[in-house]
Tab-separated table of C-alpha atoms in Angstrom:
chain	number	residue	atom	x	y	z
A	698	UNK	CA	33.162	-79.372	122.136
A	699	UNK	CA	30.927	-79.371	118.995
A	700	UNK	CA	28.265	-76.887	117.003
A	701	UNK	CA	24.993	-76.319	117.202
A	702	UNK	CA	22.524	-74.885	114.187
A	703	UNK	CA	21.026	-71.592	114.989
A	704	UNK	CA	18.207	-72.408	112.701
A	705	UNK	CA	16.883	-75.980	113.729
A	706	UNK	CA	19.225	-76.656	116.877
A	707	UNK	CA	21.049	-79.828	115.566
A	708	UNK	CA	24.245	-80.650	116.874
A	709	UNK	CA	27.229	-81.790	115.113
A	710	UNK	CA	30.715	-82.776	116.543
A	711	UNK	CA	33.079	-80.639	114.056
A	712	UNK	CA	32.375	-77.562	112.299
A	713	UNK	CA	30.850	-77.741	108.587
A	714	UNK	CA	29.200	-74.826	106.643
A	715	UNK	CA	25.886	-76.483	106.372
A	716	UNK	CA	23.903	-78.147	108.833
A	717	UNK	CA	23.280	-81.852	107.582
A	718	UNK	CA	19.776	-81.919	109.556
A	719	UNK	CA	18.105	-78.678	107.804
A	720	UNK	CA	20.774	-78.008	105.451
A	721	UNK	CA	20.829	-74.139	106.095
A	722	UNK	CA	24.104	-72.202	105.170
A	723	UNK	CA	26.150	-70.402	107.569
A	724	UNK	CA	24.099	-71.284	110.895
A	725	UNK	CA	26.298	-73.502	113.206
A	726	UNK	CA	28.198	-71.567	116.306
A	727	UNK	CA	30.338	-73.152	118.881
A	728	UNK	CA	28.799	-75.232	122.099
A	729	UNK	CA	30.197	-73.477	124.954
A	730	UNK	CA	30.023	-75.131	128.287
A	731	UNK	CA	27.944	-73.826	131.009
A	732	UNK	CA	29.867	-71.780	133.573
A	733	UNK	CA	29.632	-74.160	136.826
């Protein structure tokens, strides 16, 4: 399970409040798996 940003789709494998890719505030939500 990890995060995804909203604002430039870079993933990260545990939650922090700023993306390290496009350093936006706020922006990561929680990968969900795809229903099978």
């Amino acid at each position: 399970m990890g995060y995804v940003c909203a604002e430039c789709g870079h993933e990260v494998a545990k939650w922090v409040g700023r993306c390290p890719h496009c350093r936006s505030w706020g922006s990561l939500s929680e990968l969900t798996e795809p229903a099978p």
